[in-house]
Short mmCIF file of C-alpha atoms and ligand atoms in Angstrom, two decimals:
data_model
loop_
_atom_site.label_atom_id
_atom_site.label_comp_id
_atom_site.label_asym_id
_atom_site.label_seq_id
_atom_site.Cartn_x
_atom_site.Cartn_y
_atom_site.Cartn_z
CA UNK B 1 -29.40 -17.74 11.42
CA UNK B 2 -29.06 -16.83 8.23
CA UNK B 3 -25.78 -16.67 6.04
CA UNK B 4 -25.63 -13.13 6.88
CA UNK B 5 -26.06 -12.69 10.48
CA UNK B 6 -23.15 -15.47 10.10
CA UNK B 7 -20.46 -13.30 8.27
CA UNK B 8 -21.74 -10.97 10.93
CA UNK B 9 -20.71 -12.76 13.85
CA UNK B 10 -17.43 -14.26 12.62
CA UNK B 11 -16.57 -10.04 11.66
CA UNK B 12 -17.09 -9.45 14.32
CA UNK B 13 -14.71 -12.00 16.13
CA UNK B 14 -12.13 -10.77 14.44
CA UNK B 15 -12.18 -7.89 15.12
CA UNK B 16 -12.00 -9.25 19.42
CA UNK B 17 -8.77 -11.32 17.60
CA UNK B 18 -6.99 -8.54 15.87
CA UNK B 19 -7.26 -5.89 18.82
CA UNK B 20 -5.45 -8.35 21.05
CA UNK B 21 -2.09 -7.73 18.56
CA UNK B 22 0.38 -4.53 20.06
CA UNK B 23 -1.13 -0.49 19.01
CA UNK B 24 -0.34 0.80 16.35
CA UNK B 25 0.72 -1.39 13.94
CA UNK B 26 -0.44 -1.61 10.30
CA UNK B 27 -3.50 -4.65 9.39
CA UNK B 28 -4.01 -6.11 6.09
CA UNK B 29 -7.83 -6.08 4.96
CA UNK B 30 -8.77 -8.69 2.18
CA UNK B 31 -11.87 -8.40 -0.16
CA UNK B 32 -15.52 -9.69 0.09
CA UNK B 33 -18.52 -9.14 2.37
CA UNK B 34 -17.00 -11.13 5.21
CA UNK B 35 -15.02 -9.22 5.00
CA UNK B 36 -17.19 -6.00 4.43
CA UNK B 37 -18.38 -7.02 7.99
CA UNK B 38 -15.06 -7.13 10.16
CA UNK B 39 -14.12 -3.26 8.08
CA UNK B 40 -17.33 -1.81 10.13
CA UNK B 41 -17.05 -4.36 12.89
CA UNK B 42 -13.44 -3.10 13.20
CA UNK B 43 -13.88 1.15 12.17
CA UNK B 44 -15.55 2.32 15.72
CA UNK B 45 -11.41 1.23 16.74
CA UNK B 46 -9.60 2.24 14.09
CA UNK B 47 -7.10 4.08 16.21
CA UNK B 48 -5.92 0.93 17.53
CA UNK B 49 -3.61 0.68 13.81
CA UNK B 50 -1.44 3.35 12.05
CA UNK B 51 -2.42 2.88 9.05
CA UNK B 52 -3.96 -0.73 6.85
CA UNK B 53 -2.88 -1.93 3.57
CA UNK B 54 -6.31 -3.22 1.02
CA UNK B 55 -6.17 -6.11 -0.64
CA UNK B 56 -8.44 -4.06 -3.35
CA UNK B 57 -10.11 -0.56 -4.99
CA UNK B 58 -13.83 -2.21 -3.12
CA UNK B 59 -11.37 -2.40 0.47
CA UNK B 60 -9.44 0.72 0.01
CA UNK B 61 -13.59 2.42 -0.78
CA UNK B 62 -14.39 1.26 2.27
CA UNK B 63 -11.57 1.83 4.26
CA UNK B 64 -11.77 5.31 3.25
CA UNK B 65 -15.15 5.52 4.12
CA UNK B 66 -14.34 4.33 7.84
CA UNK B 67 -11.84 7.03 8.38
CA UNK B 68 -9.31 4.70 8.01
CA UNK B 69 -5.70 5.30 7.49
CA UNK B 70 -4.96 3.09 3.58
CA UNK B 71 -0.94 3.03 3.03
CA UNK B 72 0.38 1.70 -0.13
CA UNK B 73 1.74 -2.10 0.46
CA UNK B 74 5.55 -0.67 -1.49
CA UNK B 75 6.12 1.87 1.80
CA UNK B 76 5.38 -0.66 3.85
CA UNK B 77 8.05 -4.36 4.84
CA UNK B 78 5.35 -6.51 7.57
CA UNK B 79 2.22 -6.62 8.58
CA UNK B 80 1.51 -8.73 11.82
CA UNK B 81 -2.46 -10.08 10.55
CA UNK B 82 -4.04 -10.31 7.02
CA UNK B 83 -7.62 -11.11 7.98
CA UNK B 84 -10.17 -12.97 5.04
CA UNK B 85 -12.18 -13.75 3.75
CA UNK B 86 -12.41 -17.66 1.27
CA UNK B 87 -14.63 -19.69 -0.89
CA UNK B 88 -13.08 -22.74 0.76
CA UNK B 89 -10.83 -23.87 2.65
CA UNK B 90 -9.13 -27.19 3.89
CA UNK B 91 -8.51 -29.35 6.75
CA UNK B 92 -4.98 -28.10 6.61
CA UNK B 93 -6.29 -23.93 6.20
CA UNK B 94 -5.46 -24.21 2.10
CA UNK B 95 -7.54 -21.95 -0.07
CA UNK B 96 -9.06 -20.76 -3.64
CA UNK B 97 -9.82 -17.30 -3.33
CA UNK B 98 -11.07 -14.49 -6.05
CA UNK B 99 -14.74 -15.16 -5.88
CA UNK B 100 -15.23 -11.70 -6.31
CA UNK B 101 -11.84 -10.80 -8.35
CA UNK B 102 -9.41 -10.17 -5.71
CA UNK B 103 -6.92 -13.16 -6.13
CA UNK B 104 -3.74 -11.02 -6.79
CA UNK B 105 -4.23 -8.26 -4.12
CA UNK B 106 -5.43 -11.25 -1.59
CA UNK B 107 -1.58 -12.34 -2.31
CA UNK B 108 0.65 -10.24 -1.87
CA UNK B 109 -0.90 -8.65 1.01
CA UNK B 110 -0.86 -12.31 2.61
CA UNK B 111 2.23 -12.65 1.12
CA UNK B 112 3.32 -9.76 3.72
CA UNK B 113 1.58 -10.71 6.71
CA UNK B 114 3.16 -12.89 9.60
CA UNK B 115 -0.15 -14.86 9.30
CA UNK B 116 -2.97 -15.59 7.72
CA UNK B 117 -7.13 -14.80 9.15
CA UNK B 118 -9.06 -16.68 7.75
CA UNK B 119 -12.93 -15.58 7.84
CA UNK B 120 -15.61 -17.48 7.08
CA UNK B 121 -18.72 -19.47 7.75
CA UNK B 122 -19.18 -23.31 8.20
CA UNK B 123 -20.50 -23.96 4.66
CA UNK B 124 -17.08 -22.96 3.56
CA UNK B 125 -15.51 -25.16 4.71
CA UNK B 126 -14.86 -28.88 3.11
CA UNK B 127 -12.41 -32.23 3.24
CA UNK B 128 -10.52 -31.27 -0.37
CA UNK B 129 -10.80 -28.06 -2.99
CA UNK B 130 -11.80 -27.35 -6.15
CA UNK B 131 -16.01 -27.92 -5.38
CA UNK B 132 -16.21 -24.17 -6.56
CA UNK B 133 -14.53 -22.97 -9.23
CA UNK B 134 -11.27 -22.22 -8.71
CA UNK B 135 -10.54 -18.14 -10.13
CA UNK B 136 -7.22 -18.54 -12.97
CA UNK B 137 -5.99 -14.47 -13.54
CA UNK B 138 -4.30 -14.58 -16.66
CA UNK B 139 -3.26 -10.72 -18.90
CA UNK B 140 -6.54 -11.16 -21.51
CA UNK B 141 -4.41 -11.94 -24.39
CA UNK B 142 -3.33 -15.44 -22.78
CA UNK B 143 -7.06 -16.04 -22.42
CA UNK B 144 -6.87 -19.11 -24.91
CA UNK B 145 -3.99 -20.48 -24.56
CA UNK B 146 -3.67 -21.01 -20.66
CA UNK B 147 -7.62 -22.23 -20.89
CA UNK B 148 -5.61 -25.06 -23.04
CA UNK B 149 -3.22 -26.20 -20.10
CA UNK B 150 -6.01 -25.63 -18.02
CA UNK B 151 -8.29 -28.13 -19.83
CA UNK B 152 -5.76 -30.53 -20.55
CA UNK B 153 -4.78 -30.65 -16.29
CA UNK B 154 -8.91 -32.29 -16.04
CA UNK B 155 -10.82 -28.31 -15.82
CA UNK B 156 -13.44 -27.11 -17.54
CA UNK B 157 -13.10 -23.39 -18.55
CA UNK B 158 -14.92 -20.23 -18.43
CA UNK B 159 -14.12 -16.97 -18.78
CA UNK B 160 -15.91 -14.65 -15.46
CA UNK B 161 -18.12 -12.11 -17.83
CA UNK B 162 -18.13 -8.64 -15.78
CA UNK B 163 -20.76 -7.83 -12.94
CA UNK B 164 -22.25 -5.33 -11.83
CA UNK B 165 -19.25 -4.90 -9.05
CA UNK B 166 -17.44 -2.54 -12.26
CA UNK B 167 -20.24 0.32 -12.54
CA UNK B 168 -17.15 2.40 -12.39
CA UNK B 169 -15.85 0.98 -15.52
CA UNK B 170 -19.59 0.65 -17.47
CA UNK B 171 -19.33 -3.36 -18.43
CA UNK B 172 -22.21 -5.08 -19.70
CA UNK B 173 -22.41 -8.79 -18.47
CA UNK B 174 -21.78 -10.01 -22.25
CA UNK B 175 -17.92 -8.54 -21.67
CA UNK B 176 -15.46 -10.37 -19.54
CA UNK B 177 -14.59 -9.44 -16.07
CA UNK B 178 -12.44 -6.97 -15.81
CA UNK B 179 -10.17 -7.32 -11.98
CA UNK B 180 -8.81 -3.82 -10.79
CA UNK B 181 -5.24 -5.00 -12.59
CA UNK B 182 -6.47 -4.96 -16.03
CA UNK B 183 -6.75 -8.94 -16.19
CA UNK B 184 -9.71 -11.53 -17.18
CA UNK B 185 -10.55 -14.38 -14.93
CA UNK B 186 -11.06 -18.06 -15.93
CA UNK B 187 -12.63 -20.06 -13.47
CA UNK B 188 -11.65 -23.33 -13.65
CA UNK B 189 -14.63 -26.22 -12.62
CA UNK B 190 -13.92 -30.22 -12.33
CA UNK B 191 -10.36 -29.65 -10.60
CA UNK B 192 -9.43 -32.18 -7.67
CA UNK B 193 -7.19 -29.75 -5.61
CA UNK B 194 -5.68 -33.37 -3.09
CA UNK B 195 -2.29 -31.48 -3.82
CA UNK B 196 -3.40 -27.80 -3.51
CA UNK B 197 0.88 -27.44 -3.48
CA UNK B 198 1.63 -28.76 -6.89
CA UNK B 199 -1.09 -27.52 -8.09
CA UNK B 200 -0.48 -23.83 -7.29
CA UNK B 201 3.22 -24.37 -8.81
CA UNK B 202 1.22 -25.56 -10.92
CA UNK B 203 -0.86 -23.25 -12.65
CA UNK B 204 1.24 -20.68 -11.78
CA UNK B 205 3.50 -21.89 -14.62
CA UNK B 206 1.82 -21.82 -16.99
CA UNK B 207 2.92 -18.43 -19.68
CA UNK B 208 0.48 -15.49 -19.31
CA UNK B 209 -1.11 -16.84 -14.91
CA UNK B 210 -0.98 -13.49 -12.57
CA UNK B 211 -2.59 -15.18 -9.93
CA UNK B 212 -4.18 -18.50 -9.24
CA UNK B 213 -6.81 -17.96 -6.83
CA UNK B 214 -5.53 -21.27 -5.12
CA UNK B 215 -3.46 -20.06 -2.20
CA UNK B 216 -1.21 -23.13 -0.67
CA UNK B 217 1.28 -21.39 0.20
CA UNK B 218 -0.09 -18.63 1.57
CA UNK B 219 -2.35 -20.39 3.95
CA UNK B 220 -4.35 -19.64 6.98
CA UNK B 221 -2.76 -19.75 9.64
CA UNK B 222 -5.25 -18.93 12.03
CA UNK B 223 -10.05 -19.99 11.10
CA UNK B 224 -12.63 -18.00 12.73
CA UNK B 225 -15.11 -20.31 11.64
CA UNK B 226 -19.22 -19.73 12.49
CA UNK B 227 -22.51 -21.88 12.54
CA UNK B 228 -25.88 -21.37 14.18
CA UNK B 229 -24.07 -22.08 18.17
CA UNK B 230 -21.17 -19.77 17.99
CA UNK B 231 -17.60 -18.54 16.36
CA UNK B 232 -13.85 -21.54 16.38
CA UNK B 233 -11.21 -20.47 16.62
CA UNK B 234 -8.62 -22.88 14.56
CA UNK B 235 -5.21 -22.37 14.79
CA UNK B 236 -3.62 -24.39 11.86
C1 5RP L 1 -12.80 -12.18 -2.85
C2 5RP L 1 -11.82 -12.78 -2.07
C3 5RP L 1 -13.53 -13.80 -0.98
O1 5RP L 1 -12.33 -13.38 -0.24
C4 5RP L 1 -13.94 -14.29 -1.07
O2 5RP L 1 -14.98 -14.72 -3.05
C5 5RP L 1 -14.83 -14.55 0.04
O3 5RP L 1 -15.59 -14.04 -0.74
P1 5RP L 1 -17.44 -14.06 0.65
O4 5RP L 1 -16.25 -13.27 1.64
O5 5RP L 1 -18.23 -13.14 0.19
O6 5RP L 1 -17.92 -14.87 0.59
O7 5RP L 1 -11.28 -14.52 -2.13
O8 5RP L 1 -11.69 -12.34 -3.82
#
């Protein structure tokens, strides 16, 4: 079974999970290739929800294409659930996210939800976070000062280059990747994240940081994880 099939399988399991929620509520929807599988699987059942709140422009586009209603987060108080992938998840449900650059809106929408349902294949499960470089979204003019602070913490910092996913901005790979919020992303390698709660708070305090892709306060509550033998559901 290849990774695309594993993503599809867990996307379908997440569809079944959210269809257990009472009808007529608003659902938070994440960003990335696994979240896309979930959106596609849920599309035939979109009327179960009165609307969605989206974590990125890319997700909004996909939801609208399927005919979901997409609401402004400012018009929504609470969400029963937020469904999203992760780049790494530890046994307590703390995650590294932001590989797709949507970490800020993802964290905002996650904070509005009663439960975070994380969906991934088992390659994302790790004993300690930090093998995947930690994304930190920054105000562009603070790149230098934030990088120096992250280096003092033991990180090796790389400014994320533009990728073809931002074709809307006609960017070339020699330019920085620009997030939906106009921020830049520093990818920080070499951090061994043994205390995610404290590290999240510490990085949040650096002036110029918009969001750190460490989801410790907004950790996962339910993990749906796929491998060749099927999907496991783990309460965290
Ligand atoms: C985007 C994210 C994604 O959830 C994360 O990168 C996982 O993506 P994928 O499902 O494509 O592996 O945080 O900002």
